[in-house]
Amino acid sequence: MTTSGTGKRVLLAKPRGYCAGVDRAVQTVEEALKLYGVPIYVRKQIVHNKHVVQTLEAKGAIFVEENEEVPEGATVIFSAHGVAPEVHEQAKQRSLKAIDATCPLVTKVHQEAKRFAAEDYDILLIGHEGHEEVIGTSGEAPEHIQLVDGPEDVDRITVRDPNKVVWLSQTTLSVDETMETVARLKKRLPMLESPPSDDICYATSNRQYVVKEIAAECDVVIVVGSRNSSNSVRLVEVALDAGARAGHLVDFADEIDDAWLAEARTVGLTSGASVPEDLVQEVLTHLAQRGFTDVEEVVTANERLTFSLPQELRRDMKAAEAARA
Ligand code: SF4
């Protein structure tokens, strides 16, 4: 590994930043603005990142908390985190044109929840109370789903039939903590079934894996991401658990306190799945100005997954194209 004359270096994690679901959700708003014109309403933050939301607002997107805030007949986009079926229903009642930007990997968990509920399972959903994704998934089968918010929550679970229980999870959790929760659940419920495929998504696991690889070498790990971004917050925790001496979450480079760097020789840098690369580059510039000029990218996976835009939007884009031809 190289170090500069100052002996200060940056270990830059890859994969980092935008995942396929976030990329698709942001593009959905951008394309909708181009196609339908302003304003476009977006229910909840399209992705959990301050900068992304501010940029889209500047282009004409209006962020609201609930469908009632959207004028009747207007276009509303649902965020990447997914919504409960009742939200689709409310949109219909208000004659809204709804475009669903739910990440397909979140939709997959919704489908699992529906399927196990139809088979009358008790479903233990591991996730964070109040997170939009958990609210959306729980809404698919509220009478069958119980939330398990971490290992400490396991003891209060009660199920109807211990032979017919399955666990599912939020897509953006800590892989290790989730496995600990599952292990505790299995002690109480030996017949507990697992989801048919991983619910924690590829982007979350990949970003955690590379941070674990670099953490022990780092005096401080800086994670670019917003406080309400579950996967970004998890990255700081994972770095600390894996041996980083310190870890901090920042939305922007100017939030970095020089005191964090005062004694540091190696800084780890990564970003959450909702963070545009520009913000990471700004942090690199900020660090270079403080002597951290040697940057080594540590790559543990190359991601190529992409998702196509929501069907309803593609259909309208195609129709507009045909009308122009
Ligand atoms: S973090 Fe995972 S589940 Fe969430 S939007 Fe990205 S790919 Fe989809």
mmCIF file of C-alpha atoms and ligand atoms in Angstrom:
data_model
loop_
_atom_site.group_PDB
_atom_site.id
_atom_site.type_symbol
_atom_site.label_atom_id
_atom_site.label_comp_id
_atom_site.label_asym_id
_atom_site.label_seq_id
_atom_site.Cartn_x
_atom_site.Cartn_y
_atom_site.Cartn_z
ATOM 1 C CA MET A 1 0.000 0.000 0.000
ATOM 2 C CA THR A 2 1.211 3.488 -0.747
ATOM 3 C CA THR A 3 1.425 6.387 1.661
ATOM 4 C CA SER A 4 2.194 9.990 0.862
ATOM 5 C CA GLY A 5 5.074 12.017 2.281
ATOM 6 C CA THR A 6 2.655 13.021 5.009
ATOM 7 C CA GLY A 7 2.063 9.345 5.820
ATOM 8 C CA LYS A 8 -1.667 9.969 5.519
ATOM 9 C CA ARG A 9 -3.843 7.800 3.345
ATOM 10 C CA VAL A 10 -7.451 7.061 2.497
ATOM 11 C CA LEU A 11 -8.869 3.577 2.032
ATOM 12 C CA LEU A 12 -11.822 4.065 -0.279
ATOM 13 C CA ALA A 13 -14.374 1.279 -0.141
ATOM 14 C CA LYS A 14 -15.965 -0.177 -3.261
ATOM 15 C CA PRO A 15 -18.844 -0.973 -3.656
ATOM 16 C CA ARG A 16 -20.200 2.224 -2.138
ATOM 17 C CA GLY A 17 -22.967 4.697 -2.950
ATOM 18 C CA TYR A 18 -25.918 4.282 -5.283
ATOM 19 C CA CYS A 19 -27.527 0.868 -5.551
ATOM 20 C CA ALA A 20 -29.779 -0.241 -8.400
ATOM 21 C CA GLY A 21 -32.983 0.523 -6.455
ATOM 22 C CA VAL A 22 -31.957 4.080 -5.593
ATOM 23 C CA ASP A 23 -30.743 4.786 -9.095
ATOM 24 C CA ARG A 24 -34.087 3.641 -10.470
ATOM 25 C CA ALA A 25 -36.103 5.685 -7.955
ATOM 26 C CA VAL A 26 -34.180 8.903 -8.648
ATOM 27 C CA GLN A 27 -34.433 8.369 -12.408
ATOM 28 C CA THR A 28 -38.161 7.763 -12.007
ATOM 29 C CA VAL A 29 -38.654 11.247 -10.535
ATOM 30 C CA GLU A 30 -36.378 12.857 -13.136
ATOM 31 C CA GLU A 31 -38.120 11.167 -16.059
ATOM 32 C CA ALA A 32 -41.561 11.921 -14.624
ATOM 33 C CA LEU A 33 -40.648 15.617 -14.347
ATOM 34 C CA LYS A 34 -39.557 15.627 -17.995
ATOM 35 C CA LEU A 35 -42.591 13.721 -19.203
ATOM 36 C CA TYR A 36 -45.453 15.212 -17.214
ATOM 37 C CA GLY A 37 -43.905 18.583 -16.276
ATOM 38 C CA VAL A 38 -43.954 20.229 -12.854
ATOM 39 C CA PRO A 39 -45.146 19.725 -10.242
ATOM 40 C CA ILE A 40 -44.626 16.049 -9.526
ATOM 41 C CA TYR A 41 -45.535 14.950 -6.025
ATOM 42 C CA VAL A 42 -43.416 12.403 -4.196
ATOM 43 C CA ARG A 43 -44.779 10.639 -1.139
ATOM 44 C CA LYS A 44 -42.012 10.537 1.513
ATOM 45 C CA GLN A 45 -38.357 11.083 0.671
ATOM 46 C CA ILE A 46 -37.801 9.215 -2.591
ATOM 47 C CA VAL A 47 -34.582 7.869 -1.063
ATOM 48 C CA HIS A 48 -33.152 8.718 2.341
ATOM 49 C CA ASN A 49 -30.635 11.345 1.301
ATOM 50 C CA LYS A 50 -30.832 15.078 1.980
ATOM 51 C CA HIS A 51 -28.833 16.102 -1.088
ATOM 52 C CA VAL A 52 -30.872 13.968 -3.495
ATOM 53 C CA VAL A 53 -34.136 15.337 -2.090
ATOM 54 C CA GLN A 54 -32.921 18.953 -2.308
ATOM 55 C CA THR A 55 -31.724 18.446 -5.897
ATOM 56 C CA LEU A 56 -35.068 16.984 -6.991
ATOM 57 C CA GLU A 57 -36.953 19.735 -5.172
ATOM 58 C CA ALA A 58 -34.969 22.294 -7.153
ATOM 59 C CA LYS A 59 -36.141 20.558 -10.352
ATOM 60 C CA GLY A 60 -39.806 20.799 -9.339
ATOM 61 C CA ALA A 61 -40.577 17.724 -7.219
ATOM 62 C CA ILE A 62 -42.793 18.352 -4.189
ATOM 63 C CA PHE A 63 -42.243 16.003 -1.277
ATOM 64 C CA VAL A 64 -45.253 15.212 0.895
ATOM 65 C CA GLU A 65 -45.856 12.879 3.803
ATOM 66 C CA GLU A 66 -49.256 11.537 2.791
ATOM 67 C CA ASN A 67 -51.530 11.233 -0.238
ATOM 68 C CA GLU A 68 -54.007 13.727 1.270
ATOM 69 C CA GLU A 69 -51.498 16.500 0.606
ATOM 70 C CA VAL A 70 -51.544 15.756 -3.133
ATOM 71 C CA PRO A 71 -54.221 17.613 -5.161
ATOM 72 C CA GLU A 72 -56.859 15.317 -6.673
ATOM 73 C CA GLY A 73 -55.876 13.981 -10.086
ATOM 74 C CA ALA A 74 -52.167 14.901 -9.727
ATOM 75 C CA THR A 75 -49.203 12.578 -10.239
ATOM 76 C CA VAL A 76 -47.623 11.025 -7.163
ATOM 77 C CA ILE A 77 -44.548 8.826 -6.947
ATOM 78 C CA PHE A 78 -44.146 6.316 -4.125
ATOM 79 C CA SER A 79 -40.646 6.059 -2.681
ATOM 80 C CA ALA A 80 -38.084 3.243 -3.017
ATOM 81 C CA HIS A 81 -38.938 1.963 0.485
ATOM 82 C CA GLY A 82 -42.350 0.667 -0.538
ATOM 83 C CA VAL A 83 -45.878 1.333 0.672
ATOM 84 C CA ALA A 84 -48.692 -0.638 2.260
ATOM 85 C CA PRO A 85 -51.601 -1.641 -0.017
ATOM 86 C CA GLU A 86 -53.853 0.939 1.678
ATOM 87 C CA VAL A 87 -51.646 3.716 0.262
ATOM 88 C CA HIS A 88 -52.411 2.502 -3.283
ATOM 89 C CA GLU A 89 -56.071 2.375 -2.314
ATOM 90 C CA GLN A 90 -56.047 5.979 -0.996
ATOM 91 C CA ALA A 91 -54.363 7.121 -4.217
ATOM 92 C CA LYS A 92 -57.144 5.493 -6.250
ATOM 93 C CA GLN A 93 -59.815 7.176 -4.147
ATOM 94 C CA ARG A 94 -58.220 10.577 -4.786
ATOM 95 C CA SER A 95 -57.870 9.768 -8.510
ATOM 96 C CA LEU A 96 -54.109 10.234 -8.289
ATOM 97 C CA LYS A 97 -51.875 9.000 -11.032
ATOM 98 C CA ALA A 98 -49.569 6.801 -8.960
ATOM 99 C CA ILE A 99 -46.115 5.694 -10.046
ATOM 100 C CA ASP A 100 -44.582 3.114 -7.768
ATOM 101 C CA ALA A 101 -40.791 3.457 -7.411
ATOM 102 C CA THR A 102 -40.567 0.740 -4.747
ATOM 103 C CA CYS A 103 -37.280 -1.116 -5.152
ATOM 104 C CA PRO A 104 -37.976 -4.535 -6.717
ATOM 105 C CA LEU A 105 -36.003 -6.119 -3.858
ATOM 106 C CA VAL A 106 -38.416 -4.588 -1.353
ATOM 107 C CA THR A 107 -41.341 -5.762 -3.499
ATOM 108 C CA LYS A 108 -39.875 -9.268 -3.259
ATOM 109 C CA VAL A 109 -40.177 -9.116 0.562
ATOM 110 C CA HIS A 110 -43.790 -7.876 0.196
ATOM 111 C CA GLN A 111 -44.537 -10.901 -2.010
ATOM 112 C CA GLU A 112 -43.002 -13.254 0.551
ATOM 113 C CA ALA A 113 -45.100 -11.655 3.310
ATOM 114 C CA LYS A 114 -48.285 -12.062 1.250
ATOM 115 C CA ARG A 115 -47.489 -15.662 0.392
ATOM 116 C CA PHE A 116 -46.724 -16.759 3.971
ATOM 117 C CA ALA A 117 -49.763 -14.871 5.277
ATOM 118 C CA ALA A 118 -51.957 -16.660 2.729
ATOM 119 C CA GLU A 119 -50.581 -19.945 4.104
ATOM 120 C CA ASP A 120 -51.510 -18.715 7.593
ATOM 121 C CA TYR A 121 -47.965 -18.474 8.981
ATOM 122 C CA ASP A 122 -46.956 -16.197 11.830
ATOM 123 C CA ILE A 123 -44.363 -13.891 10.271
ATOM 124 C CA LEU A 124 -41.567 -12.405 12.368
ATOM 125 C CA LEU A 125 -40.341 -9.334 10.526
ATOM 126 C CA ILE A 126 -36.879 -8.314 11.689
ATOM 127 C CA GLY A 127 -36.538 -4.574 11.226
ATOM 128 C CA HIS A 128 -36.555 -1.132 12.781
ATOM 129 C CA GLU A 129 -39.785 0.128 14.262
ATOM 130 C CA GLY A 130 -41.162 3.125 12.364
ATOM 131 C CA HIS A 131 -38.961 2.656 9.284
ATOM 132 C CA GLU A 132 -40.974 3.251 6.103
ATOM 133 C CA GLU A 133 -40.033 -0.098 4.628
ATOM 134 C CA VAL A 134 -41.208 -1.946 7.742
ATOM 135 C CA ILE A 135 -44.499 -0.012 7.739
ATOM 136 C CA GLY A 136 -45.003 -0.903 4.064
ATOM 137 C CA THR A 137 -44.189 -4.597 4.444
ATOM 138 C CA SER A 138 -46.260 -4.954 7.638
ATOM 139 C CA GLY A 139 -49.193 -3.389 5.824
ATOM 140 C CA GLU A 140 -49.334 -6.382 3.475
ATOM 141 C CA ALA A 141 -50.539 -8.660 6.271
ATOM 142 C CA PRO A 142 -50.823 -6.782 9.583
ATOM 143 C CA GLU A 143 -52.678 -9.620 11.286
ATOM 144 C CA HIS A 144 -49.862 -12.094 10.561
ATOM 145 C CA ILE A 145 -46.764 -9.934 11.048
ATOM 146 C CA GLN A 146 -44.926 -9.120 14.279
ATOM 147 C CA LEU A 147 -41.941 -6.815 14.328
ATOM 148 C CA VAL A 148 -38.698 -8.001 15.928
ATOM 149 C CA ASP A 149 -36.527 -4.933 16.434
ATOM 150 C CA GLY A 150 -33.183 -6.567 17.230
ATOM 151 C CA PRO A 151 -32.024 -9.461 19.440
ATOM 152 C CA GLU A 152 -33.402 -7.888 22.645
ATOM 153 C CA ASP A 153 -36.904 -8.074 21.212
ATOM 154 C CA VAL A 154 -36.903 -11.864 20.847
ATOM 155 C CA ASP A 155 -38.193 -12.691 24.337
ATOM 156 C CA ARG A 156 -41.466 -10.827 23.921
ATOM 157 C CA ILE A 157 -42.531 -12.740 20.784
ATOM 158 C CA THR A 158 -45.613 -14.937 21.020
ATOM 159 C CA VAL A 159 -46.810 -17.133 18.172
ATOM 160 C CA ARG A 160 -49.947 -19.198 17.610
ATOM 161 C CA ASP A 161 -48.217 -22.342 16.363
ATOM 162 C CA PRO A 162 -44.433 -22.754 16.848
ATOM 163 C CA ASN A 163 -44.393 -25.173 13.898
ATOM 164 C CA LYS A 164 -45.671 -22.564 11.483
ATOM 165 C CA VAL A 165 -43.457 -19.512 11.820
ATOM 166 C CA VAL A 166 -41.154 -17.795 9.340
ATOM 167 C CA TRP A 167 -38.810 -14.808 9.658
ATOM 168 C CA LEU A 168 -38.401 -12.107 7.044
ATOM 169 C CA SER A 169 -36.380 -8.924 7.271
ATOM 170 C CA GLN A 170 -35.979 -5.321 6.238
ATOM 171 C CA THR A 171 -33.540 -5.084 3.313
ATOM 172 C CA THR A 172 -31.066 -2.661 4.911
ATOM 173 C CA LEU A 173 -30.127 -4.232 8.242
ATOM 174 C CA SER A 174 -26.772 -5.237 9.681
ATOM 175 C CA VAL A 175 -26.123 -8.751 8.360
ATOM 176 C CA ASP A 176 -24.377 -9.831 11.579
ATOM 177 C CA GLU A 177 -26.961 -8.418 13.953
ATOM 178 C CA THR A 178 -29.768 -9.996 11.940
ATOM 179 C CA MET A 179 -28.073 -13.388 12.132
ATOM 180 C CA GLU A 180 -27.778 -12.931 15.908
ATOM 181 C CA THR A 181 -31.493 -12.150 16.118
ATOM 182 C CA VAL A 182 -32.306 -15.205 14.000
ATOM 183 C CA ALA A 183 -30.090 -17.431 16.180
ATOM 184 C CA ARG A 184 -31.944 -16.237 19.298
ATOM 185 C CA LEU A 185 -35.303 -16.737 17.612
ATOM 186 C CA LYS A 186 -34.327 -20.272 16.629
ATOM 187 C CA LYS A 187 -33.459 -21.097 20.229
ATOM 188 C CA ARG A 188 -37.004 -20.162 21.203
ATOM 189 C CA LEU A 189 -38.630 -21.522 18.045
ATOM 190 C CA PRO A 190 -36.597 -24.450 16.661
ATOM 191 C CA MET A 191 -39.017 -24.958 13.746
ATOM 192 C CA LEU A 192 -38.648 -21.341 12.582
ATOM 193 C CA GLU A 193 -38.399 -21.193 8.787
ATOM 194 C CA SER A 194 -36.127 -18.858 6.838
ATOM 195 C CA PRO A 195 -37.059 -16.677 3.851
ATOM 196 C CA PRO A 196 -36.739 -18.424 0.474
ATOM 197 C CA SER A 197 -33.865 -16.060 -0.436
ATOM 198 C CA ASP A 198 -31.899 -13.337 1.389
ATOM 199 C CA ASP A 199 -34.034 -10.351 2.317
ATOM 200 C CA ILE A 200 -31.065 -8.159 3.207
ATOM 201 C CA CYS A 201 -30.219 -6.906 -0.252
ATOM 202 C CA TYR A 202 -26.998 -7.352 -2.211
ATOM 203 C CA ALA A 203 -26.134 -3.635 -1.919
ATOM 204 C CA THR A 204 -26.448 -3.575 1.868
ATOM 205 C CA SER A 205 -24.356 -6.749 2.296
ATOM 206 C CA ASN A 206 -21.689 -5.674 -0.200
ATOM 207 C CA ARG A 207 -21.230 -2.246 1.418
ATOM 208 C CA GLN A 208 -20.944 -3.833 4.862
ATOM 209 C CA TYR A 209 -18.511 -6.490 3.646
ATOM 210 C CA VAL A 210 -15.964 -4.051 2.216
ATOM 211 C CA VAL A 211 -16.161 -1.814 5.291
ATOM 212 C CA LYS A 212 -15.344 -4.834 7.442
ATOM 213 C CA GLU A 213 -12.311 -5.501 5.248
ATOM 214 C CA ILE A 214 -10.830 -2.024 5.777
ATOM 215 C CA ALA A 215 -12.070 -1.126 9.279
ATOM 216 C CA ALA A 216 -9.246 -2.597 11.364
ATOM 217 C CA GLU A 217 -6.676 -0.538 9.457
ATOM 218 C CA CYS A 218 -8.561 2.722 9.935
ATOM 219 C CA ASP A 219 -8.130 5.355 12.641
ATOM 220 C CA VAL A 220 -11.445 6.745 11.545
ATOM 221 C CA VAL A 221 -14.098 5.620 9.065
ATOM 222 C CA ILE A 222 -16.215 8.326 7.462
ATOM 223 C CA VAL A 223 -19.538 7.225 6.013
ATOM 224 C CA VAL A 224 -21.289 9.666 3.711
ATOM 225 C CA GLY A 225 -25.032 9.345 4.252
ATOM 226 C CA SER A 226 -28.052 10.837 5.997
ATOM 227 C CA ARG A 227 -29.143 10.076 9.558
ATOM 228 C CA ASN A 228 -32.465 8.603 8.400
ATOM 229 C CA SER A 229 -30.696 6.231 5.993
ATOM 230 C CA SER A 230 -30.778 2.839 7.675
ATOM 231 C CA ASN A 231 -28.041 1.269 5.554
ATOM 232 C CA SER A 232 -25.725 4.282 6.079
ATOM 233 C CA VAL A 233 -26.158 4.231 9.856
ATOM 234 C CA ARG A 234 -25.446 0.477 9.809
ATOM 235 C CA LEU A 235 -22.150 1.110 7.975
ATOM 236 C CA VAL A 236 -20.832 3.195 10.875
ATOM 237 C CA GLU A 237 -21.823 0.458 13.351
ATOM 238 C CA VAL A 238 -20.250 -2.259 11.208
ATOM 239 C CA ALA A 239 -16.988 -0.269 10.919
ATOM 240 C CA LEU A 240 -16.786 0.174 14.694
ATOM 241 C CA ASP A 241 -17.592 -3.505 15.344
ATOM 242 C CA ALA A 242 -14.906 -4.534 12.870
ATOM 243 C CA GLY A 243 -12.169 -2.553 14.595
ATOM 244 C CA ALA A 244 -12.203 1.033 13.316
ATOM 245 C CA ARG A 245 -10.998 3.342 16.100
ATOM 246 C CA ALA A 246 -13.756 5.854 15.303
ATOM 247 C CA GLY A 247 -16.648 6.176 12.868
ATOM 248 C CA HIS A 248 -18.753 9.147 11.748
ATOM 249 C CA LEU A 249 -21.720 9.739 9.482
ATOM 250 C CA VAL A 250 -21.770 12.981 7.473
ATOM 251 C CA ASP A 251 -24.127 14.342 4.836
ATOM 252 C CA PHE A 252 -21.523 16.716 3.417
ATOM 253 C CA ALA A 253 -17.735 17.194 3.529
ATOM 254 C CA ASP A 254 -18.010 20.399 5.564
ATOM 255 C CA GLU A 255 -19.451 18.407 8.481
ATOM 256 C CA ILE A 256 -16.099 16.686 8.992
ATOM 257 C CA ASP A 257 -14.537 17.942 12.197
ATOM 258 C CA ASP A 258 -10.781 18.505 11.881
ATOM 259 C CA ALA A 259 -10.409 17.028 15.367
ATOM 260 C CA TRP A 260 -11.412 13.601 13.930
ATOM 261 C CA LEU A 261 -8.403 13.736 11.628
ATOM 262 C CA ALA A 262 -5.879 15.268 14.007
ATOM 263 C CA GLU A 263 -4.224 12.006 15.061
ATOM 264 C CA ALA A 264 -5.330 9.906 12.093
ATOM 265 C CA ARG A 265 -2.999 8.294 9.585
ATOM 266 C CA THR A 266 -5.538 6.107 7.774
ATOM 267 C CA VAL A 267 -9.067 7.254 7.004
ATOM 268 C CA GLY A 268 -11.639 4.798 5.650
ATOM 269 C CA LEU A 269 -14.272 6.278 3.361
ATOM 270 C CA THR A 270 -17.542 4.857 2.079
ATOM 271 C CA SER A 271 -21.121 5.947 1.390
ATOM 272 C CA GLY A 272 -24.604 4.590 1.847
ATOM 273 C CA ALA A 273 -26.742 3.182 -0.960
ATOM 274 C CA SER A 274 -28.633 6.474 -1.419
ATOM 275 C CA VAL A 275 -25.572 8.700 -1.783
ATOM 276 C CA PRO A 276 -24.440 10.196 -5.104
ATOM 277 C CA GLU A 277 -20.736 9.815 -5.894
ATOM 278 C CA ASP A 278 -20.222 13.629 -6.098
ATOM 279 C CA LEU A 279 -20.529 13.834 -2.330
ATOM 280 C CA VAL A 280 -17.791 11.224 -1.848
ATOM 281 C CA GLN A 281 -15.537 13.090 -4.267
ATOM 282 C CA GLU A 282 -16.091 16.276 -2.237
ATOM 283 C CA VAL A 283 -14.961 14.409 0.882
ATOM 284 C CA LEU A 284 -11.852 13.189 -0.955
ATOM 285 C CA THR A 285 -11.027 16.777 -1.919
ATOM 286 C CA HIS A 286 -11.573 17.880 1.679
ATOM 287 C CA LEU A 287 -9.259 15.121 2.945
ATOM 288 C CA ALA A 288 -6.601 15.888 0.308
ATOM 289 C CA GLN A 289 -6.555 19.505 1.496
ATOM 290 C CA ARG A 290 -5.632 18.115 4.919
ATOM 291 C CA GLY A 291 -2.774 15.966 3.674
ATOM 292 C CA PHE A 292 -4.647 12.739 2.883
ATOM 293 C CA THR A 293 -3.540 12.635 -0.725
ATOM 294 C CA ASP A 294 -2.883 8.929 -1.206
ATOM 295 C CA VAL A 295 -6.095 7.155 -2.014
ATOM 296 C CA GLU A 296 -6.300 3.407 -2.329
ATOM 297 C CA GLU A 297 -9.567 1.929 -3.556
ATOM 298 C CA VAL A 298 -10.296 -1.406 -1.899
ATOM 299 C CA VAL A 299 -12.642 -3.388 -4.144
ATOM 300 C CA THR A 300 -14.440 -6.490 -2.919
ATOM 301 C CA ALA A 301 -17.208 -6.737 -5.542
ATOM 302 C CA ASN A 302 -18.264 -5.252 -8.852
ATOM 303 C CA GLU A 303 -21.969 -4.536 -9.062
ATOM 304 C CA ARG A 304 -23.726 -4.588 -12.410
ATOM 305 C CA LEU A 305 -27.377 -4.960 -11.425
ATOM 306 C CA THR A 306 -29.812 -2.438 -12.903
ATOM 307 C CA PHE A 307 -33.601 -2.261 -12.755
ATOM 308 C CA SER A 308 -35.900 -0.972 -15.454
ATOM 309 C CA LEU A 309 -38.143 2.011 -14.668
ATOM 310 C CA PRO A 310 -41.658 1.384 -13.277
ATOM 311 C CA GLN A 311 -43.958 -0.126 -15.877
ATOM 312 C CA GLU A 312 -46.544 2.710 -15.718
ATOM 313 C CA LEU A 313 -43.836 5.287 -16.468
ATOM 314 C CA ARG A 314 -42.266 3.251 -19.288
ATOM 315 C CA ARG A 315 -45.687 2.897 -20.891
ATOM 316 C CA ASP A 316 -46.255 6.678 -20.864
ATOM 317 C CA MET A 317 -42.722 7.358 -22.108
ATOM 318 C CA LYS A 318 -43.305 4.990 -25.000
ATOM 319 C CA ALA A 319 -46.658 6.612 -25.841
ATOM 320 C CA ALA A 320 -45.051 10.085 -25.778
ATOM 321 C CA GLU A 321 -42.283 8.865 -28.068
ATOM 322 C CA ALA A 322 -44.811 7.378 -30.485
ATOM 323 C CA ALA A 323 -46.793 10.630 -30.503
ATOM 324 C CA ARG A 324 -43.629 12.578 -31.407
ATOM 325 C CA ALA A 325 -42.692 10.203 -34.232
HETATM 326 S S1 SF4 B 1 -30.648 -0.623 -0.562
HETATM 327 FE FE1 SF4 B 1 -31.226 -2.570 -1.505
HETATM 328 S S2 SF4 B 1 -33.427 -2.741 -1.175
HETATM 329 FE FE2 SF4 B 1 -32.856 -0.600 -0.795
HETATM 330 S S3 SF4 B 1 -33.173 0.416 -2.756
HETATM 331 FE FE3 SF4 B 1 -31.049 -0.268 -2.727
HETATM 332 S S4 SF4 B 1 -31.072 -2.308 -3.728
HETATM 333 FE FE4 SF4 B 1 -33.155 -1.798 -3.163
#
